[in-house]
CSV table of C-alpha atoms in Angstrom, one decimal:
chain,number,residue,atom,x,y,z
A,1,MET,CA,77.4,88.5,97.1
A,2,PHE,CA,81.1,87.5,97.3
A,3,LYS,CA,82.9,89.0,100.6
A,4,HIS,CA,86.1,87.9,100.1
A,5,ILE,CA,88.1,87.0,97.8
A,6,ILE,CA,91.4,85.5,97.1
A,7,VAL,CA,94.0,86.0,94.1
A,8,PRO,CA,96.9,83.9,93.9
A,9,LEU,CA,99.9,85.7,92.5
A,10,ASP,CA,103.5,84.0,91.2
A,11,GLY,CA,105.0,87.4,90.6
A,12,SER,CA,104.2,87.1,86.6
A,13,ARG,CA,102.1,89.3,84.5
A,14,ARG,CA,100.1,86.5,83.4
A,15,ALA,CA,98.9,85.8,87.3
A,16,GLU,CA,98.1,89.5,87.7
A,17,ARG,CA,95.3,89.2,85.0
A,18,ALA,CA,93.1,88.3,87.8
A,19,ILE,CA,93.5,91.5,89.8
A,20,LEU,CA,91.4,93.2,87.4
A,21,VAL,CA,88.3,90.7,87.3
A,22,ALA,CA,88.8,90.3,91.4
A,23,ALA,CA,88.7,94.0,91.4
A,24,ARG,CA,85.4,94.3,89.3
A,25,ILE,CA,83.7,91.6,91.5
A,26,ALA,CA,84.6,93.2,95.2
A,27,ARG,CA,83.5,96.9,94.4
A,28,PRO,CA,79.9,96.1,94.5
A,29,ALA,CA,79.9,94.5,97.7
A,30,SER,CA,83.0,96.3,99.3
A,31,ALA,CA,84.7,92.8,99.6
A,32,SER,CA,88.0,92.5,100.5
A,33,ILE,CA,91.0,91.0,98.5
A,34,THR,CA,93.8,89.1,99.4
A,35,LEU,CA,96.9,88.9,97.3
A,36,LEU,CA,98.5,85.5,98.1
A,37,ARG,CA,101.8,84.7,97.1
A,38,ALA,CA,103.5,81.1,98.3
A,39,VAL,CA,107.4,80.8,98.8
A,40,GLU,CA,109.4,78.0,97.9
A,41,VAL,CA,112.6,77.2,99.2
A,42,PRO,CA,115.0,76.8,96.6
A,43,ILE,CA,116.3,73.7,95.9
A,44,GLU,CA,118.6,71.6,94.2
A,45,TYR,CA,119.5,68.0,93.1
A,46,PRO,CA,123.4,67.3,93.2
A,47,THR,CA,122.9,64.0,91.2
A,48,HIS,CA,120.0,62.1,89.5
A,49,PHE,CA,119.8,59.6,92.5
A,50,ALA,CA,120.8,62.4,95.5
A,51,GLN,CA,117.9,63.8,97.8
A,52,PRO,CA,117.0,67.3,97.0
A,53,VAL,CA,119.0,69.7,99.3
A,54,PRO,CA,117.5,73.3,100.1
A,55,ILE,CA,119.8,76.2,99.3
A,56,GLY,CA,119.1,78.8,101.9
A,57,ASP,CA,116.2,79.3,104.2
A,58,GLY,CA,114.3,81.2,102.0
A,59,THR,CA,114.9,84.5,103.7
A,60,ALA,CA,115.4,86.5,100.5
A,61,GLU,CA,112.9,84.6,98.6
A,62,MET,CA,110.2,85.7,101.4
A,63,LYS,CA,111.5,89.4,101.4
A,64,GLU,CA,111.2,89.6,97.5
A,65,ALA,CA,107.6,88.0,98.0
A,66,ILE,CA,106.5,90.8,100.7
A,67,SER,CA,107.9,93.5,98.7
A,68,TYR,CA,106.2,92.3,95.4
A,69,LEU,CA,102.7,91.8,97.3
A,70,GLU,CA,103.1,95.4,98.5
A,71,HIS,CA,103.8,97.0,95.4
A,72,VAL,CA,100.7,95.2,93.6
A,73,ALA,CA,98.5,96.3,96.6
A,74,GLN,CA,99.3,100.3,95.6
A,75,THR,CA,98.2,99.6,91.9
A,76,SER,CA,95.5,101.7,90.5
A,77,ASP,CA,92.8,98.9,89.9
A,78,LEU,CA,93.0,98.0,93.5
A,79,LYS,CA,92.4,102.0,94.7
A,80,GLY,CA,89.7,102.2,97.3
A,81,LEU,CA,89.4,98.6,98.0
A,82,ASN,CA,90.3,96.6,101.2
A,83,VAL,CA,93.5,94.6,100.1
A,84,GLN,CA,95.5,92.3,102.0
A,85,THR,CA,98.6,90.7,101.6
A,86,GLU,CA,99.9,87.2,102.9
A,87,ALA,CA,103.3,85.8,101.9
A,88,VAL,CA,103.5,82.3,103.1
A,89,PHE,CA,106.4,79.4,103.3
A,90,GLY,CA,105.2,76.2,101.6
A,91,SER,CA,103.1,74.5,98.2
A,92,PRO,CA,101.3,77.2,96.6
A,93,ALA,CA,98.5,74.7,95.6
A,94,LEU,CA,98.0,74.0,99.3
A,95,LYS,CA,98.3,77.2,100.6
A,96,VAL,CA,95.6,78.4,98.4
A,97,ILE,CA,93.1,75.6,99.3
A,98,GLN,CA,94.1,76.2,103.0
A,99,ALA,CA,93.1,80.3,102.5
A,100,ALA,CA,90.1,79.4,100.9
A,101,GLY,CA,88.5,78.3,103.7
A,102,GLN,CA,88.1,81.9,105.0
A,103,ALA,CA,87.0,83.1,101.3
A,104,GLU,CA,83.9,82.8,99.0
A,105,LEU,CA,85.9,83.0,95.7
A,106,ILE,CA,89.2,82.4,94.1
A,107,VAL,CA,90.1,84.2,90.8
A,108,MET,CA,93.3,82.7,89.4
A,109,CYS,CA,95.1,83.2,85.9
A,110,SER,CA,96.5,79.9,84.3
A,111,HIS,CA,98.4,79.5,81.2
A,112,GLY,CA,98.2,76.7,78.0
A,113,TYR,CA,97.8,75.8,74.7
A,114,THR,CA,94.3,75.5,73.6
A,115,GLY,CA,93.1,72.4,71.7
A,116,MET,CA,91.1,69.3,73.4
A,117,THR,CA,94.4,67.3,73.1
A,118,ARG,CA,97.2,69.4,73.8
A,119,TRP,CA,96.2,71.8,76.2
A,120,MET,CA,98.1,72.1,79.6
A,121,LEU,CA,96.7,73.5,82.9
A,122,GLY,CA,98.9,74.8,85.0
A,123,SER,CA,99.8,72.7,88.1
A,124,VAL,CA,98.8,74.8,90.8
A,125,ALA,CA,95.6,75.8,89.0
A,126,GLU,CA,94.3,72.2,88.4
A,127,LYS,CA,95.2,71.6,92.1
A,128,VAL,CA,93.1,74.3,93.2
A,129,VAL,CA,90.2,73.6,90.8
A,130,ARG,CA,90.2,69.7,92.1
A,131,HIS,CA,90.3,70.7,95.8
A,132,ALA,CA,89.1,74.4,96.5
A,133,PRO,CA,86.1,74.4,99.2
A,134,VAL,CA,84.7,77.6,97.3
A,135,PRO,CA,84.2,78.6,93.8
A,136,VAL,CA,87.1,79.0,91.4
A,137,LEU,CA,87.2,81.7,88.1
A,138,ILE,CA,90.1,80.3,86.1
A,139,LEU,CA,91.2,82.8,83.8
A,140,ARG,CA,93.2,81.6,80.3
A,141,GLU,CA,96.8,83.5,79.9
A,142,HIS,CA,95.8,84.6,76.3
A,143,GLY,CA,92.1,84.5,76.3
A,144,PRO,CA,89.4,87.3,77.3
A,145,LEU,CA,88.6,88.4,80.5
A,146,PRO,CA,84.7,88.3,81.6
A,147,LEU,CA,84.4,92.2,81.7
A,148,PRO,CA,82.0,93.8,79.4
A,149,PRO,CA,83.5,97.1,77.8
A,150,ILE,CA,82.1,100.5,78.6
A,151,THR,CA,80.0,101.3,75.5
A,152,MET,CA,76.7,103.5,75.3
A,153,THR,CA,75.1,100.3,74.4
A,154,PRO,CA,75.5,97.8,77.2
A,155,THR,CA,77.2,94.3,75.9
A,156,PRO,CA,75.7,91.4,77.3
A,157,LEU,CA,77.2,88.9,79.9
A,158,ARG,CA,76.7,85.3,78.6
A,159,VAL,CA,77.2,82.5,80.0
A,160,LEU,CA,76.9,78.6,79.0
A,161,ILE,CA,75.9,76.7,82.2
A,162,THR,CA,76.5,73.0,81.9
A,163,LEU,CA,74.2,70.9,83.5
A,164,ASP,CA,73.3,67.1,83.3
A,165,GLY,CA,69.9,66.4,85.1
A,166,SER,CA,71.7,66.0,89.0
A,167,THR,CA,71.2,68.2,91.9
A,168,LEU,CA,74.8,68.6,92.1
A,169,ALA,CA,75.6,70.0,88.5
A,170,GLU,CA,72.7,72.4,89.5
A,171,GLU,CA,74.6,74.0,92.4
A,172,VAL,CA,76.6,76.3,90.2
A,173,VAL,CA,73.6,78.5,89.2
A,174,ALA,CA,73.4,80.2,92.3
A,175,PRO,CA,76.8,81.4,92.5
A,176,VAL,CA,77.6,82.2,88.7
A,177,VAL,CA,74.1,84.6,89.1
A,178,GLN,CA,76.1,86.5,92.1
A,179,LEU,CA,79.4,86.6,90.1
A,180,LEU,CA,77.3,88.2,86.9
A,181,LEU,CA,75.5,90.5,89.4
A,182,SER,CA,79.2,91.2,90.9
A,183,LEU,CA,80.6,91.7,87.3
A,184,ASP,CA,77.7,94.3,85.9
A,185,ALA,CA,74.8,94.6,88.1
A,186,THR,CA,72.9,96.4,85.0
A,187,ALA,CA,74.5,95.0,82.1
A,188,PRO,CA,71.8,92.5,80.6
A,189,LYS,CA,72.4,88.9,81.3
A,190,GLU,CA,72.3,85.9,79.5
A,191,LEU,CA,72.0,82.0,80.9
A,192,HIS,CA,72.0,79.6,78.4
A,193,LEU,CA,71.5,76.1,79.9
A,194,LEU,CA,73.0,73.5,78.0
A,195,ARG,CA,72.5,69.4,79.2
A,196,VAL,CA,74.6,67.4,76.5
A,197,VAL,CA,73.4,63.9,77.3
A,198,ASP,CA,76.2,61.3,76.8
A,199,LEU,CA,75.1,58.1,74.8
A,200,PRO,CA,75.5,55.2,77.2
A,201,ALA,CA,77.7,52.5,76.5
A,202,THR,CA,74.5,49.8,76.9
A,203,VAL,CA,73.1,52.0,74.0
A,204,THR,CA,75.9,52.7,71.6
A,205,GLY,CA,78.4,49.6,72.7
A,206,VAL,CA,81.8,49.4,72.7
A,207,GLY,CA,83.6,52.7,71.6
A,208,LYS,CA,80.1,54.5,71.6
A,209,SER,CA,79.7,54.1,68.1
A,210,MET,CA,76.6,55.6,66.7
A,211,ALA,CA,75.9,52.5,64.2
A,212,HIS,CA,72.9,50.9,66.8
A,213,VAL,CA,71.5,54.0,67.8
A,214,ASN,CA,68.4,55.0,65.7
A,215,ALA,CA,66.4,58.0,65.5
A,216,GLU,CA,63.5,56.7,68.0
A,217,MET,CA,66.1,56.1,70.5
A,218,ILE,CA,67.6,59.7,70.3
A,219,ALA,CA,64.1,61.1,70.3
A,220,THR,CA,63.3,59.5,73.5
A,221,ILE,CA,66.8,60.5,75.0
A,222,GLU,CA,66.3,64.2,74.0
A,223,LYS,CA,62.7,64.2,75.0
A,224,GLU,CA,63.7,63.3,78.5
A,225,ALA,CA,66.5,65.6,78.6
A,226,MET,CA,64.1,68.6,77.3
A,227,ASP,CA,61.6,68.3,79.6
A,228,TYR,CA,64.1,68.3,82.6
A,229,ILE,CA,65.7,71.2,81.4
A,230,VAL,CA,62.6,73.1,80.4
A,231,ALA,CA,61.3,72.4,83.8
A,232,PHE,CA,64.6,73.9,85.2
A,233,SER,CA,64.4,76.7,83.4
A,234,HIS,CA,61.2,77.6,84.6
A,235,GLN,CA,62.1,77.1,88.3
A,236,LEU,CA,65.0,79.6,87.9
A,237,GLN,CA,63.2,82.4,86.2
A,238,ASN,CA,60.8,82.7,88.9
A,239,GLU,CA,64.0,82.7,91.5
A,240,LEU,CA,65.7,85.2,89.4
A,241,PRO,CA,64.9,89.4,90.4
A,242,GLU,CA,62.7,90.8,88.1
A,243,HIS,CA,65.2,94.0,88.0
A,244,ALA,CA,68.3,92.4,87.2
A,245,ASN,CA,68.0,92.1,83.6
A,246,PHE,CA,68.3,88.0,83.0
A,247,THR,CA,67.0,86.2,80.5
A,248,ILE,CA,67.0,82.4,80.0
A,249,SER,CA,67.8,80.1,77.3
A,250,SER,CA,68.1,76.2,76.8
A,251,ALA,CA,69.2,73.6,74.6
A,252,VAL,CA,70.0,69.7,74.4
A,253,ALA,CA,72.3,67.7,72.5
A,254,VAL,CA,73.4,63.9,72.6
A,255,GLU,CA,76.7,63.5,71.8
A,256,SER,CA,79.3,60.9,72.2
A,257,ASP,CA,82.0,63.5,73.7
A,258,VAL,CA,80.4,65.7,76.3
A,259,ALA,CA,83.2,68.0,76.6
A,260,SER,CA,83.9,68.6,73.0
A,261,ALA,CA,80.2,69.7,72.4
A,262,ILE,CA,80.3,72.1,75.7
A,263,VAL,CA,83.2,73.7,74.2
A,264,ARG,CA,82.2,74.2,70.6
A,265,SER,CA,78.9,75.3,71.9
A,266,ALA,CA,80.5,77.9,73.8
A,267,GLU,CA,82.7,79.0,71.4
A,268,GLU,CA,80.5,79.0,68.1
A,269,GLY,CA,80.4,82.6,67.7
A,270,GLY,CA,84.0,82.7,66.7
A,271,THR,CA,87.4,83.0,68.5
A,272,PRO,CA,87.5,84.1,71.9
A,273,GLY,CA,89.0,87.9,72.4
A,274,GLU,CA,88.8,88.4,68.5
A,275,VAL,CA,87.0,91.6,67.4
A,276,GLY,CA,83.4,90.5,66.4
A,277,TYR,CA,83.2,87.5,68.8
A,278,GLN,CA,79.7,86.8,69.5
A,279,GLY,CA,79.9,83.7,71.9
A,280,TYR,CA,79.9,83.6,75.4
A,281,THR,CA,81.5,85.4,78.3
A,282,LEU,CA,82.4,82.2,80.2
A,283,ILE,CA,81.7,78.7,81.0
A,284,ALA,CA,79.7,77.4,84.4
A,285,MET,CA,79.9,74.3,85.6
A,286,ALA,CA,80.4,72.0,88.9
A,287,THR,CA,83.2,69.4,89.5
A,288,HIS,CA,80.8,66.9,90.2
A,289,GLY,CA,77.5,65.7,88.6
A,290,ARG,CA,75.2,62.7,88.2
A,291,ASN,CA,75.8,59.8,90.7
A,292,GLY,CA,78.6,62.1,92.4
A,293,LEU,CA,82.0,60.7,91.7
A,294,PRO,CA,81.4,58.5,88.9
A,295,ARG,CA,80.4,60.9,86.3
A,296,TRP,CA,81.3,64.6,86.5
A,297,VAL,CA,84.3,64.3,88.6
A,298,ILE,CA,87.3,66.2,88.0
A,299,GLY,CA,89.7,64.7,85.5
A,300,SER,CA,86.5,63.5,83.2
A,301,ILE,CA,84.3,66.5,81.6
A,302,THR,CA,85.1,69.3,83.9
A,303,GLU,CA,88.8,68.8,83.4
A,304,ARG,CA,88.3,68.2,79.6
A,305,VAL,CA,86.4,71.6,79.1
A,306,LEU,CA,89.1,73.0,81.3
A,307,HIS,CA,91.7,72.1,79.1
A,308,GLY,CA,89.8,72.6,75.7
A,309,THR,CA,88.9,76.4,75.9
A,310,THR,CA,90.5,79.7,75.9
A,311,LEU,CA,87.0,81.1,77.7
A,312,PRO,CA,87.0,82.0,81.5
A,313,VAL,CA,85.6,78.7,83.0
A,314,PHE,CA,83.5,79.0,86.5
A,315,VAL,CA,84.0,75.9,88.6
A,316,VAL,CA,81.8,75.1,91.5
A,317,ARG,CA,82.7,72.1,93.8
A,318,PRO,CA,79.0,70.9,95.1
A,319,LYS,CA,78.6,71.4,98.8
A,320,LYS,CA,76.8,68.6,99.2
A,321,LEU,CA,79.7,66.5,98.7
A,322,ALA,CA,82.3,67.0,101.7
A,323,ALA,CA,85.8,66.1,100.9
A,324,ILE,CA,87.9,64.7,103.5
A,325,GLU,CA,91.3,65.7,102.4
A,326,GLU,CA,95.2,65.3,103.3
A,327,VAL,CA,98.6,65.7,102.1
A,328,ASP,CA,101.2,63.1,102.4
A,329,ALA,CA,103.9,65.6,103.8
A,330,ASP,CA,106.7,63.8,102.2
A,331,THR,CA,105.7,63.4,98.5
A,332,GLY,CA,103.1,66.4,98.6
A,333,ILE,CA,100.6,64.0,97.3
A,334,TRP,CA,96.7,64.5,97.7
A,335,ARG,CA,94.7,62.1,99.1
A,336,GLN,CA,90.9,62.3,99.1
A,337,GLU,CA,87.7,60.9,100.0
A,338,ALA,CA,84.5,62.2,99.2
A,339,GLU,CA,81.1,61.5,100.8
A,340,GLU,CA,77.7,62.5,100.8
A,341,THR,CA,76.9,65.3,103.6
A,342,LYS,CA,73.7,67.0,105.0
A,343,ILE,CA,75.9,70.0,104.1
A,344,ALA,CA,73.1,72.6,102.6
A,345,THR,CA,73.3,73.4,99.1
A,346,TRP,CA,73.7,77.1,98.1
A,347,PRO,CA,70.8,79.7,99.8
A,348,ALA,CA,68.1,81.0,97.8
A,349,LEU,CA,69.6,83.0,95.1
A,350,PHE,CA,67.9,86.6,96.5
């Protein structure tokens, strides 16, 4: 279970949507929640070419942030939980990532416009997902929350887990199982393992045209992918607790646009948030996959899925990849170098 959860807030109603979800996750384990707000000193630009000039010392902004967090901490959604508040000066993304070193999960809301080509991920959320050392649950501003309604017949929690055949991508499974058990230990839980095979350029040629792909090639690719995902499904089924009410299904698709295929599969049951929606509760995926950095690195498939769906997305950065990061004090630009380490993967599920 997650013992310490960080909820970044910026004073908006949008950001506060994460509180209800974090509270639901925290209650079963009596976990603590830190409400974090970063305060940046206001600046102005006298002319287009002048250096920015601070406006005041930020005292008023800090006082307002502390008052705001204390008020939020007293809301009914957090009643009975161990809630801490922290207001700090600095870049919001950097402060969230630094605080994550003492936590197991970040739950935050981001704004944006849906659609593969026109979605804008909030800049803070984007940086947090790229660099956070712990899992991040990103909620959409106008999207559904991953909370099953209270009904006479329990509503299943359905998760689309994306895999690519690598151990790096598989590291999302254990933490997403923990997440589902925290959200609702008794509700039925459906894990759908999806492997979308990206047709390589050596097969399809420039532009990944399907013109040179015959049925035999596709059949071979599909069989190899299916053999992997079936074997992994059996392994996972043996590790899941019998009492937890999990079912596992799997599928393979051969597509030239992996991210679009993932979003389409996740939302095939209709429009998320609408009455009668039969799609998934959330999408779960790792930031890295096959071959480490060159493949499912953030900025590629993972980022495009974040950009293309209104569903919550649970993102895990593999523990096998340790990132050496620093921030330029003058520009605020992240510098990152990742390397393979001997850090253990997530422990056995139970």
